[in-house]
């Protein structure tokens, strides 16, 4: 199962840090790729720097024709829009996991008001709670549940820096110390 | 079990939106209170507006003497610092849940570099993965696992607005429609 995240919309400076958190959360929790619909050099560089130091093959791409992208994706996978209006994640997750065994998953999260079309294009509109909170939180919980915590401590290929989990203090391994 | 979140540090404009997401995630996922160590009217107002419309008793407070606050808290509960350097959440969560049966929990998340003292004051330093991602994501996953998804769809007292989960479209109930 390949998991991609589509970050729909991005209002420049206003969303710079949230969008970076979205991208890094996608990577850390097990997604393979993030698609932005708006260029932002700052966000792109932040993400690429993390990949360079911390390893793995996480991809950052910009795709302005996002409707076309979604329609193409549907030929090989299932499209899930995360929204506070969506169906209960607690009830839907078993079905999503079953689908994920054979199909790729595209997760859509909006930065601003999401066009009605997205609700219609998506195979599922799913909520992570129906309270206003954060698209970063929603994405994190969705991926954590989808992967059942298994992605959190996986090894990243070609990492120049690694952390060894520790209850006290910081244990960091850098490439030249290996 | 009362759960509080201490947001340590906050760099004004730079952290405005992330800090708001931290606070709203704390509320939506089941925490009772957030403590900021720096005043920020914008964040405070955003959180208070959400509580007013969406209900519940979530508290927002500012506490500049955070070391004293942590030390006082330790008399009645356990202090957990979320950090990418910390021990593996997958391994630690059973122990944390057991403690939560009798004790309150204070979760600390830093905005910037966290002073060494925090690692020492905390009863546990726990990581949500050892990759750089987002304090919003870390808090969300920690709370989701602590409460086992049970807090996500709970009812908030005195809510003026409620959403009914739906796989297609938006179903919103406002007070005057009840």
mmCIF file of C-alpha atoms in Angstrom:
data_model
loop_
_atom_site.group_PDB
_atom_site.id
_atom_site.type_symbol
_atom_site.label_atom_id
_atom_site.label_comp_id
_atom_site.label_asym_id
_atom_site.label_seq_id
_atom_site.Cartn_x
_atom_site.Cartn_y
_atom_site.Cartn_z
ATOM 1 C CA UNK A 1 0.000 0.000 0.000
ATOM 2 C CA UNK A 2 1.355 3.390 -1.062
ATOM 3 C CA UNK A 3 0.015 6.302 0.980
ATOM 4 C CA UNK A 4 0.024 9.826 -0.408
ATOM 5 C CA UNK A 5 -1.171 13.051 1.175
ATOM 6 C CA UNK A 6 -2.678 15.899 -0.831
ATOM 7 C CA UNK A 7 -2.465 19.253 0.934
ATOM 8 C CA UNK A 8 -5.226 21.238 -0.736
ATOM 9 C CA UNK A 9 -4.581 24.983 -0.697
ATOM 10 C CA UNK A 10 -1.904 26.882 1.153
ATOM 11 C CA UNK A 11 -2.062 30.561 1.976
ATOM 12 C CA UNK A 12 1.623 31.493 1.826
ATOM 13 C CA UNK A 13 3.025 33.006 4.991
ATOM 14 C CA UNK A 14 -0.092 32.290 7.002
ATOM 15 C CA UNK A 15 0.165 28.530 6.434
ATOM 16 C CA UNK A 16 3.930 28.174 6.136
ATOM 17 C CA UNK A 17 4.539 26.474 9.451
ATOM 18 C CA UNK A 18 1.318 24.439 9.579
ATOM 19 C CA UNK A 19 1.975 23.145 6.050
ATOM 20 C CA UNK A 20 5.523 22.175 7.032
ATOM 21 C CA UNK A 21 4.136 20.297 10.056
ATOM 22 C CA UNK A 22 1.626 18.549 7.780
ATOM 23 C CA UNK A 23 4.399 17.402 5.436
ATOM 24 C CA UNK A 24 6.754 16.243 8.209
ATOM 25 C CA UNK A 25 3.930 14.432 9.981
ATOM 26 C CA UNK A 26 3.064 12.646 6.730
ATOM 27 C CA UNK A 27 6.693 11.526 6.386
ATOM 28 C CA UNK A 28 7.245 10.541 10.031
ATOM 29 C CA UNK A 29 4.000 8.549 10.225
ATOM 30 C CA UNK A 30 4.568 6.479 7.099
ATOM 31 C CA UNK A 31 3.254 8.305 4.018
ATOM 32 C CA UNK A 32 5.373 8.042 0.874
ATOM 33 C CA UNK A 33 4.639 11.385 -0.728
ATOM 34 C CA UNK A 34 3.078 14.768 -0.187
ATOM 35 C CA UNK A 35 1.437 16.771 -2.943
ATOM 36 C CA UNK A 36 1.042 20.522 -2.559
ATOM 37 C CA UNK A 37 -1.279 22.453 -4.854
ATOM 38 C CA UNK A 38 0.609 25.725 -4.390
ATOM 39 C CA UNK A 39 4.362 26.294 -4.612
ATOM 40 C CA UNK A 40 6.154 27.335 -1.438
ATOM 41 C CA UNK A 41 9.917 27.267 -1.561
ATOM 42 C CA UNK A 42 10.262 27.631 2.187
ATOM 43 C CA UNK A 43 8.134 24.580 2.949
ATOM 44 C CA UNK A 44 9.733 22.559 0.165
ATOM 45 C CA UNK A 45 13.245 23.336 1.409
ATOM 46 C CA UNK A 46 12.360 22.497 5.019
ATOM 47 C CA UNK A 47 11.005 19.118 3.969
ATOM 48 C CA UNK A 48 13.926 18.343 1.656
ATOM 49 C CA UNK A 49 16.449 19.224 4.362
ATOM 50 C CA UNK A 50 14.763 16.805 6.750
ATOM 51 C CA UNK A 51 14.820 14.022 4.142
ATOM 52 C CA UNK A 52 18.504 14.679 3.460
ATOM 53 C CA UNK A 53 19.526 14.413 7.108
ATOM 54 C CA UNK A 54 17.013 11.919 8.423
ATOM 55 C CA UNK A 55 16.817 9.635 5.378
ATOM 56 C CA UNK A 56 14.109 7.769 3.532
ATOM 57 C CA UNK A 57 12.441 8.345 0.183
ATOM 58 C CA UNK A 58 9.651 10.744 1.064
ATOM 59 C CA UNK A 59 8.667 12.790 -1.984
ATOM 60 C CA UNK A 60 7.536 16.416 -2.116
ATOM 61 C CA UNK A 61 5.742 17.471 -5.307
ATOM 62 C CA UNK A 62 3.610 20.384 -6.477
ATOM 63 C CA UNK A 63 0.572 19.611 -8.589
ATOM 64 C CA UNK A 64 -1.595 22.545 -9.562
ATOM 65 C CA UNK A 65 -4.107 20.421 -11.463
ATOM 66 C CA UNK A 66 -5.285 18.683 -8.333
ATOM 67 C CA UNK A 67 -8.675 17.574 -9.690
ATOM 68 C CA UNK A 68 -6.976 15.707 -12.489
ATOM 69 C CA UNK A 69 -4.565 14.201 -9.952
ATOM 70 C CA UNK A 70 -7.413 12.932 -7.789
ATOM 71 C CA UNK A 71 -9.250 11.461 -10.778
ATOM 72 C CA UNK A 72 -6.111 9.688 -11.992
ATOM 73 C CA UNK A 73 -5.420 8.358 -8.505
ATOM 74 C CA UNK A 74 -8.868 6.827 -8.291
ATOM 75 C CA UNK A 75 -7.889 4.378 -11.038
ATOM 76 C CA UNK A 76 -5.411 2.725 -8.674
ATOM 77 C CA UNK A 77 -6.576 3.589 -5.213
ATOM 78 C CA UNK A 78 -9.043 5.038 -2.788
ATOM 79 C CA UNK A 79 -9.404 8.717 -1.917
ATOM 80 C CA UNK A 80 -10.078 9.760 1.669
ATOM 81 C CA UNK A 81 -10.871 13.341 2.550
ATOM 82 C CA UNK A 82 -10.277 14.198 6.202
ATOM 83 C CA UNK A 83 -12.840 16.737 7.370
ATOM 84 C CA UNK A 84 -14.511 17.599 10.655
ATOM 85 C CA UNK A 85 -17.849 16.961 8.917
ATOM 86 C CA UNK A 86 -16.958 13.432 7.898
ATOM 87 C CA UNK A 87 -18.021 10.004 9.109
ATOM 88 C CA UNK A 88 -16.755 8.659 12.448
ATOM 89 C CA UNK A 89 -13.160 7.391 12.143
ATOM 90 C CA UNK A 90 -13.766 4.884 14.947
ATOM 91 C CA UNK A 91 -16.453 3.232 12.837
ATOM 92 C CA UNK A 92 -14.777 3.583 9.439
ATOM 93 C CA UNK A 93 -11.210 2.516 10.172
ATOM 94 C CA UNK A 94 -11.754 -1.278 9.915
ATOM 95 C CA UNK A 95 -13.132 -0.816 6.385
ATOM 96 C CA UNK A 96 -10.261 1.509 5.384
ATOM 97 C CA UNK A 97 -7.659 -0.958 6.657
ATOM 98 C CA UNK A 98 -9.257 -3.751 4.667
ATOM 99 C CA UNK A 99 -9.162 -1.634 1.489
ATOM 100 C CA UNK A 100 -5.532 -0.704 2.191
ATOM 101 C CA UNK A 101 -4.503 -4.347 1.803
ATOM 102 C CA UNK A 102 -5.027 -4.179 -1.983
ATOM 103 C CA UNK A 103 -5.164 -0.518 -2.861
ATOM 104 C CA UNK A 104 -3.178 2.683 -2.504
ATOM 105 C CA UNK A 105 -4.585 5.509 -0.405
ATOM 106 C CA UNK A 106 -4.692 9.226 -1.121
ATOM 107 C CA UNK A 107 -5.497 11.362 1.924
ATOM 108 C CA UNK A 108 -6.757 14.888 1.249
ATOM 109 C CA UNK A 109 -6.479 17.614 3.871
ATOM 110 C CA UNK A 110 -7.489 21.186 3.224
ATOM 111 C CA UNK A 111 -5.792 24.365 4.376
ATOM 112 C CA UNK A 112 -8.805 26.591 3.883
ATOM 113 C CA UNK A 113 -12.452 26.026 2.956
ATOM 114 C CA UNK A 114 -12.525 22.932 0.785
ATOM 115 C CA UNK A 115 -14.559 23.090 -2.470
ATOM 116 C CA UNK A 116 -17.732 21.004 -2.513
ATOM 117 C CA UNK A 117 -16.315 18.965 -5.379
ATOM 118 C CA UNK A 118 -13.749 17.412 -3.055
ATOM 119 C CA UNK A 119 -16.501 15.914 -0.895
ATOM 120 C CA UNK A 120 -17.946 14.393 -4.060
ATOM 121 C CA UNK A 121 -14.674 13.217 -5.602
ATOM 122 C CA UNK A 122 -13.596 11.514 -2.366
ATOM 123 C CA UNK A 123 -14.588 7.884 -1.838
ATOM 124 C CA UNK A 124 -14.766 8.627 1.885
ATOM 125 C CA UNK A 125 -15.175 11.803 3.909
ATOM 126 C CA UNK A 126 -13.893 10.921 7.351
ATOM 127 C CA UNK A 127 -13.679 12.945 10.543
ATOM 128 C CA UNK A 128 -11.166 12.664 13.353
ATOM 129 C CA UNK A 129 -13.659 13.964 15.867
ATOM 130 C CA UNK A 130 -16.269 16.585 14.966
ATOM 131 C CA UNK A 131 -14.673 19.416 16.916
ATOM 132 C CA UNK A 132 -12.506 22.138 15.407
ATOM 133 C CA UNK A 133 -8.855 21.317 16.037
ATOM 134 C CA UNK A 134 -6.017 20.831 13.554
ATOM 135 C CA UNK A 135 -5.367 19.197 10.215
ATOM 136 C CA UNK A 136 -1.959 18.173 11.563
ATOM 137 C CA UNK A 137 -3.649 16.323 14.440
ATOM 138 C CA UNK A 138 -6.229 14.734 12.141
ATOM 139 C CA UNK A 139 -3.577 13.475 9.731
ATOM 140 C CA UNK A 140 -1.392 12.202 12.583
ATOM 141 C CA UNK A 141 -4.184 10.216 14.212
ATOM 142 C CA UNK A 142 -5.451 8.852 10.901
ATOM 143 C CA UNK A 143 -1.988 7.578 9.910
ATOM 144 C CA UNK A 144 -1.195 6.271 13.398
ATOM 145 C CA UNK A 145 -4.374 4.235 13.370
ATOM 146 C CA UNK A 146 -3.978 3.100 9.762
ATOM 147 C CA UNK A 147 -0.467 1.795 10.439
ATOM 148 C CA UNK A 148 -1.254 0.740 14.035
ATOM 149 C CA UNK A 149 1.821 2.474 15.419
ATOM 150 C CA UNK A 150 4.157 0.333 13.301
ATOM 151 C CA UNK A 151 5.587 3.192 11.251
ATOM 152 C CA UNK A 152 6.661 5.400 14.159
ATOM 153 C CA UNK A 153 10.027 3.779 14.865
ATOM 154 C CA UNK A 154 10.920 2.287 11.509
ATOM 155 C CA UNK A 155 14.406 2.816 10.101
ATOM 156 C CA UNK A 156 14.904 5.373 7.359
ATOM 157 C CA UNK A 157 17.412 4.477 4.645
ATOM 158 C CA UNK A 158 20.536 6.627 4.347
ATOM 159 C CA UNK A 159 19.892 8.574 7.531
ATOM 160 C CA UNK A 160 22.774 10.822 8.568
ATOM 161 C CA UNK A 161 21.265 11.304 11.990
ATOM 162 C CA UNK A 162 19.355 8.954 14.260
ATOM 163 C CA UNK A 163 17.929 9.143 17.742
ATOM 164 C CA UNK A 164 17.971 6.315 20.234
ATOM 165 C CA UNK A 165 14.819 6.504 22.389
ATOM 166 C CA UNK A 166 15.687 7.374 25.989
ATOM 167 C CA UNK A 167 13.662 8.186 29.087
ATOM 168 C CA UNK A 168 16.333 10.632 30.311
ATOM 169 C CA UNK A 169 18.380 12.996 28.147
ATOM 170 C CA UNK A 170 19.259 12.882 24.453
ATOM 171 C CA UNK A 171 21.006 10.067 22.628
ATOM 172 C CA UNK A 172 21.852 11.065 19.059
ATOM 173 C CA UNK A 173 23.883 9.064 16.555
ATOM 174 C CA UNK A 174 25.443 10.989 13.675
ATOM 175 C CA UNK A 175 26.814 9.437 10.505
ATOM 176 C CA UNK A 176 30.459 10.145 11.281
ATOM 177 C CA UNK A 177 30.110 8.441 14.658
ATOM 178 C CA UNK A 178 28.848 5.172 13.181
ATOM 179 C CA UNK B 1 -7.976 11.426 35.698
ATOM 180 C CA UNK B 2 -7.514 15.112 34.900
ATOM 181 C CA UNK B 3 -5.251 15.775 31.915
ATOM 182 C CA UNK B 4 -3.496 19.105 31.495
ATOM 183 C CA UNK B 5 -1.172 20.297 28.756
ATOM 184 C CA UNK B 6 1.695 22.701 29.387
ATOM 185 C CA UNK B 7 2.831 24.524 26.259
ATOM 186 C CA UNK B 8 6.352 25.557 27.127
ATOM 187 C CA UNK B 9 7.497 28.677 25.294
ATOM 188 C CA UNK B 10 5.779 30.470 22.464
ATOM 189 C CA UNK B 11 7.487 32.828 20.049
ATOM 190 C CA UNK B 12 4.711 35.295 19.309
ATOM 191 C CA UNK B 13 3.761 35.599 15.674
ATOM 192 C CA UNK B 14 5.957 32.717 14.611
ATOM 193 C CA UNK B 15 4.083 30.231 16.823
ATOM 194 C CA UNK B 16 0.631 31.808 16.799
ATOM 195 C CA UNK B 17 -1.073 29.263 14.601
ATOM 196 C CA UNK B 18 0.808 26.202 15.809
ATOM 197 C CA UNK B 19 0.063 27.146 19.426
ATOM 198 C CA UNK B 20 -3.619 27.554 18.578
ATOM 199 C CA UNK B 21 -3.621 24.106 16.974
ATOM 200 C CA UNK B 22 -1.923 22.692 20.074
ATOM 201 C CA UNK B 23 -4.615 24.154 22.326
ATOM 202 C CA UNK B 24 -7.548 23.060 20.150
ATOM 203 C CA UNK B 25 -6.090 19.580 19.772
ATOM 204 C CA UNK B 26 -5.758 19.326 23.554
ATOM 205 C CA UNK B 27 -9.417 20.292 23.923
ATOM 206 C CA UNK B 28 -10.793 18.090 21.147
ATOM 207 C CA UNK B 29 -8.868 15.019 22.274
ATOM 208 C CA UNK B 30 -9.924 15.149 25.914
ATOM 209 C CA UNK B 31 -7.579 17.370 27.933
ATOM 210 C CA UNK B 32 -9.182 19.594 30.570
ATOM 211 C CA UNK B 33 -6.833 22.560 30.520
ATOM 212 C CA UNK B 34 -3.965 24.151 28.652
ATOM 213 C CA UNK B 35 -1.285 26.215 30.352
ATOM 214 C CA UNK B 36 0.722 28.699 28.316
ATOM 215 C CA UNK B 37 3.937 30.180 29.722
ATOM 216 C CA UNK B 38 3.688 33.310 27.578
ATOM 217 C CA UNK B 39 0.662 35.549 27.051
ATOM 218 C CA UNK B 40 -0.823 35.692 23.577
ATOM 219 C CA UNK B 41 -4.160 37.404 23.246
ATOM 220 C CA UNK B 42 -4.751 36.103 19.751
ATOM 221 C CA UNK B 43 -4.351 32.464 20.758
ATOM 222 C CA UNK B 44 -6.346 32.947 23.947
ATOM 223 C CA UNK B 45 -9.237 34.548 22.057
ATOM 224 C CA UNK B 46 -9.275 31.848 19.395
ATOM 225 C CA UNK B 47 -9.494 29.143 22.042
ATOM 226 C CA UNK B 48 -12.140 30.957 24.086
ATOM 227 C CA UNK B 49 -14.285 31.498 20.993
ATOM 228 C CA UNK B 50 -14.191 27.792 20.224
ATOM 229 C CA UNK B 51 -15.200 26.913 23.792
ATOM 230 C CA UNK B 52 -18.047 29.415 23.657
ATOM 231 C CA UNK B 53 -19.522 27.980 20.456
ATOM 232 C CA UNK B 54 -18.596 24.331 20.757
ATOM 233 C CA UNK B 55 -19.082 23.907 24.501
ATOM 234 C CA UNK B 56 -17.318 22.117 27.319
ATOM 235 C CA UNK B 57 -15.186 23.350 30.187
ATOM 236 C CA UNK B 58 -11.757 23.503 28.632
ATOM 237 C CA UNK B 59 -9.584 26.022 30.470
ATOM 238 C CA UNK B 60 -6.922 28.318 29.057
ATOM 239 C CA UNK B 61 -4.485 29.796 31.571
ATOM 240 C CA UNK B 62 -1.148 31.593 31.521
ATOM 241 C CA UNK B 63 1.457 30.604 34.091
ATOM 242 C CA UNK B 64 4.816 32.295 33.836
ATOM 243 C CA UNK B 65 6.292 30.422 36.806
ATOM 244 C CA UNK B 66 6.172 27.108 35.016
ATOM 245 C CA UNK B 67 8.824 25.350 37.103
ATOM 246 C CA UNK B 68 6.793 25.983 40.227
ATOM 247 C CA UNK B 69 3.678 24.777 38.414
ATOM 248 C CA UNK B 70 5.363 21.506 37.433
ATOM 249 C CA UNK B 71 6.677 20.937 40.951
ATOM 250 C CA UNK B 72 3.247 21.573 42.465
ATOM 251 C CA UNK B 73 1.613 19.264 39.930
ATOM 252 C CA UNK B 74 3.939 16.433 40.872
ATOM 253 C CA UNK B 75 2.293 16.282 44.290
ATOM 254 C CA UNK B 76 -0.923 15.061 42.704
ATOM 255 C CA UNK B 77 0.084 13.589 39.399
ATOM 256 C CA UNK B 78 2.616 12.440 36.887
ATOM 257 C CA UNK B 79 4.496 14.682 34.462
ATOM 258 C CA UNK B 80 5.134 13.515 30.911
ATOM 259 C CA UNK B 81 7.369 15.467 28.578
ATOM 260 C CA UNK B 82 6.800 14.696 24.898
ATOM 261 C CA UNK B 83 10.083 14.940 23.003
ATOM 262 C CA UNK B 84 11.547 13.303 19.919
ATOM 263 C CA UNK B 85 14.420 12.113 22.121
ATOM 264 C CA UNK B 86 12.137 10.306 24.560
ATOM 265 C CA UNK B 87 11.374 6.661 25.211
ATOM 266 C CA UNK B 88 9.245 4.661 22.750
ATOM 267 C CA UNK B 89 5.537 5.469 23.172
ATOM 268 C CA UNK B 90 4.607 1.980 21.940
ATOM 269 C CA UNK B 91 6.476 0.483 24.874
ATOM 270 C CA UNK B 92 5.573 3.082 27.505
ATOM 271 C CA UNK B 93 1.845 3.543 26.930
ATOM 272 C CA UNK B 94 0.633 0.519 28.976
ATOM 273 C CA UNK B 95 2.479 1.885 32.032
ATOM 274 C CA UNK B 96 1.127 5.419 31.483
ATOM 275 C CA UNK B 97 -2.442 4.128 31.211
ATOM 276 C CA UNK B 98 -2.070 2.209 34.440
ATOM 277 C CA UNK B 99 -0.814 5.325 36.238
ATOM 278 C CA UNK B 100 -3.688 7.369 34.762
ATOM 279 C CA UNK B 101 -6.195 5.237 36.672
ATOM 280 C CA UNK B 102 -5.211 6.893 39.973
ATOM 281 C CA UNK B 103 -3.314 10.016 39.055
ATOM 282 C CA UNK B 104 -3.664 13.197 37.028
ATOM 283 C CA UNK B 105 -1.394 13.728 34.044
ATOM 284 C CA UNK B 106 0.479 16.845 32.953
ATOM 285 C CA UNK B 107 1.790 16.696 29.403
ATOM 286 C CA UNK B 108 4.590 19.122 28.522
ATOM 287 C CA UNK B 109 5.269 20.104 24.916
ATOM 288 C CA UNK B 110 7.888 22.651 23.962
ATOM 289 C CA UNK B 111 7.686 25.321 21.277
ATOM 290 C CA UNK B 112 11.408 25.895 21.033
ATOM 291 C CA UNK B 113 14.477 24.207 22.521
ATOM 292 C CA UNK B 114 13.411 22.830 25.881
ATOM 293 C CA UNK B 115 15.658 23.541 28.920
ATOM 294 C CA UNK B 116 17.523 20.511 30.285
ATOM 295 C CA UNK B 117 15.680 20.932 33.577
ATOM 296 C CA UNK B 118 12.430 19.846 31.947
ATOM 297 C CA UNK B 119 13.915 16.459 31.083
ATOM 298 C CA UNK B 120 14.878 16.112 34.730
ATOM 299 C CA UNK B 121 11.637 17.413 36.238
ATOM 300 C CA UNK B 122 9.522 15.111 34.063
ATOM 301 C CA UNK B 123 8.682 11.665 35.384
ATOM 302 C CA UNK B 124 8.743 10.429 31.803
ATOM 303 C CA UNK B 125 10.307 11.715 28.610
ATOM 304 C CA UNK B 126 8.357 10.032 25.836
ATOM 305 C CA UNK B 127 8.699 10.201 22.071
ATOM 306 C CA UNK B 128 6.041 9.827 19.439
ATOM 307 C CA UNK B 129 8.522 8.529 16.924
ATOM 308 C CA UNK B 130 12.119 9.755 16.812
ATOM 309 C CA UNK B 131 11.769 11.718 13.593
ATOM 310 C CA UNK B 132 11.282 15.482 13.402
ATOM 311 C CA UNK B 133 7.609 16.228 12.792
ATOM 312 C CA UNK B 134 5.179 18.284 14.849
ATOM 313 C CA UNK B 135 4.252 18.877 18.468
ATOM 314 C CA UNK B 136 0.613 19.021 17.346
ATOM 315 C CA UNK B 137 0.921 15.525 15.875
ATOM 316 C CA UNK B 138 2.749 14.202 18.937
ATOM 317 C CA UNK B 139 0.138 15.556 21.329
ATOM 318 C CA UNK B 140 -2.714 14.257 19.160
ATOM 319 C CA UNK B 141 -1.350 10.729 18.969
ATOM 320 C CA UNK B 142 -0.460 10.641 22.664
ATOM 321 C CA UNK B 143 -3.968 11.709 23.715
ATOM 322 C CA UNK B 144 -5.680 9.463 21.161
ATOM 323 C CA UNK B 145 -3.802 6.471 22.509
ATOM 324 C CA UNK B 146 -4.229 7.460 26.148
ATOM 325 C CA UNK B 147 -8.005 7.751 25.756
ATOM 326 C CA UNK B 148 -8.222 4.920 23.188
ATOM 327 C CA UNK B 149 -10.308 7.011 20.804
ATOM 328 C CA UNK B 150 -13.094 7.410 23.364
ATOM 329 C CA UNK B 151 -12.810 11.188 23.678
ATOM 330 C CA UNK B 152 -13.107 12.011 19.967
ATOM 331 C CA UNK B 153 -16.895 11.978 19.687
ATOM 332 C CA UNK B 154 -17.949 12.793 23.213
ATOM 333 C CA UNK B 155 -20.625 15.429 23.795
ATOM 334 C CA UNK B 156 -19.586 18.887 24.974
ATOM 335 C CA UNK B 157 -21.887 20.592 27.467
ATOM 336 C CA UNK B 158 -23.628 23.788 26.365
ATOM 337 C CA UNK B 159 -22.554 23.512 22.743
ATOM 338 C CA UNK B 160 -24.190 26.046 20.448
ATOM 339 C CA UNK B 161 -23.046 24.143 17.403
ATOM 340 C CA UNK B 162 -22.703 20.444 16.723
ATOM 341 C CA UNK B 163 -21.781 18.335 13.732
ATOM 342 C CA UNK B 164 -23.398 15.053 12.840
ATOM 343 C CA UNK B 165 -20.784 12.761 11.248
ATOM 344 C CA UNK B 166 -21.582 12.144 7.583
ATOM 345 C CA UNK B 167 -19.788 10.415 4.735
ATOM 346 C CA UNK B 168 -21.198 12.908 2.206
ATOM 347 C CA UNK B 169 -21.650 16.644 2.753
ATOM 348 C CA UNK B 170 -22.054 18.680 5.950
ATOM 349 C CA UNK B 171 -24.662 18.163 8.646
ATOM 350 C CA UNK B 172 -24.530 20.952 11.216
ATOM 351 C CA UNK B 173 -26.932 21.512 14.111
ATOM 352 C CA UNK B 174 -27.082 25.024 15.562
ATOM 353 C CA UNK B 175 -28.617 25.931 18.913
ATOM 354 C CA UNK B 176 -31.639 27.728 17.446
ATOM 355 C CA UNK B 177 -32.467 24.664 15.346
ATOM 356 C CA UNK B 178 -32.612 22.311 18.325
#
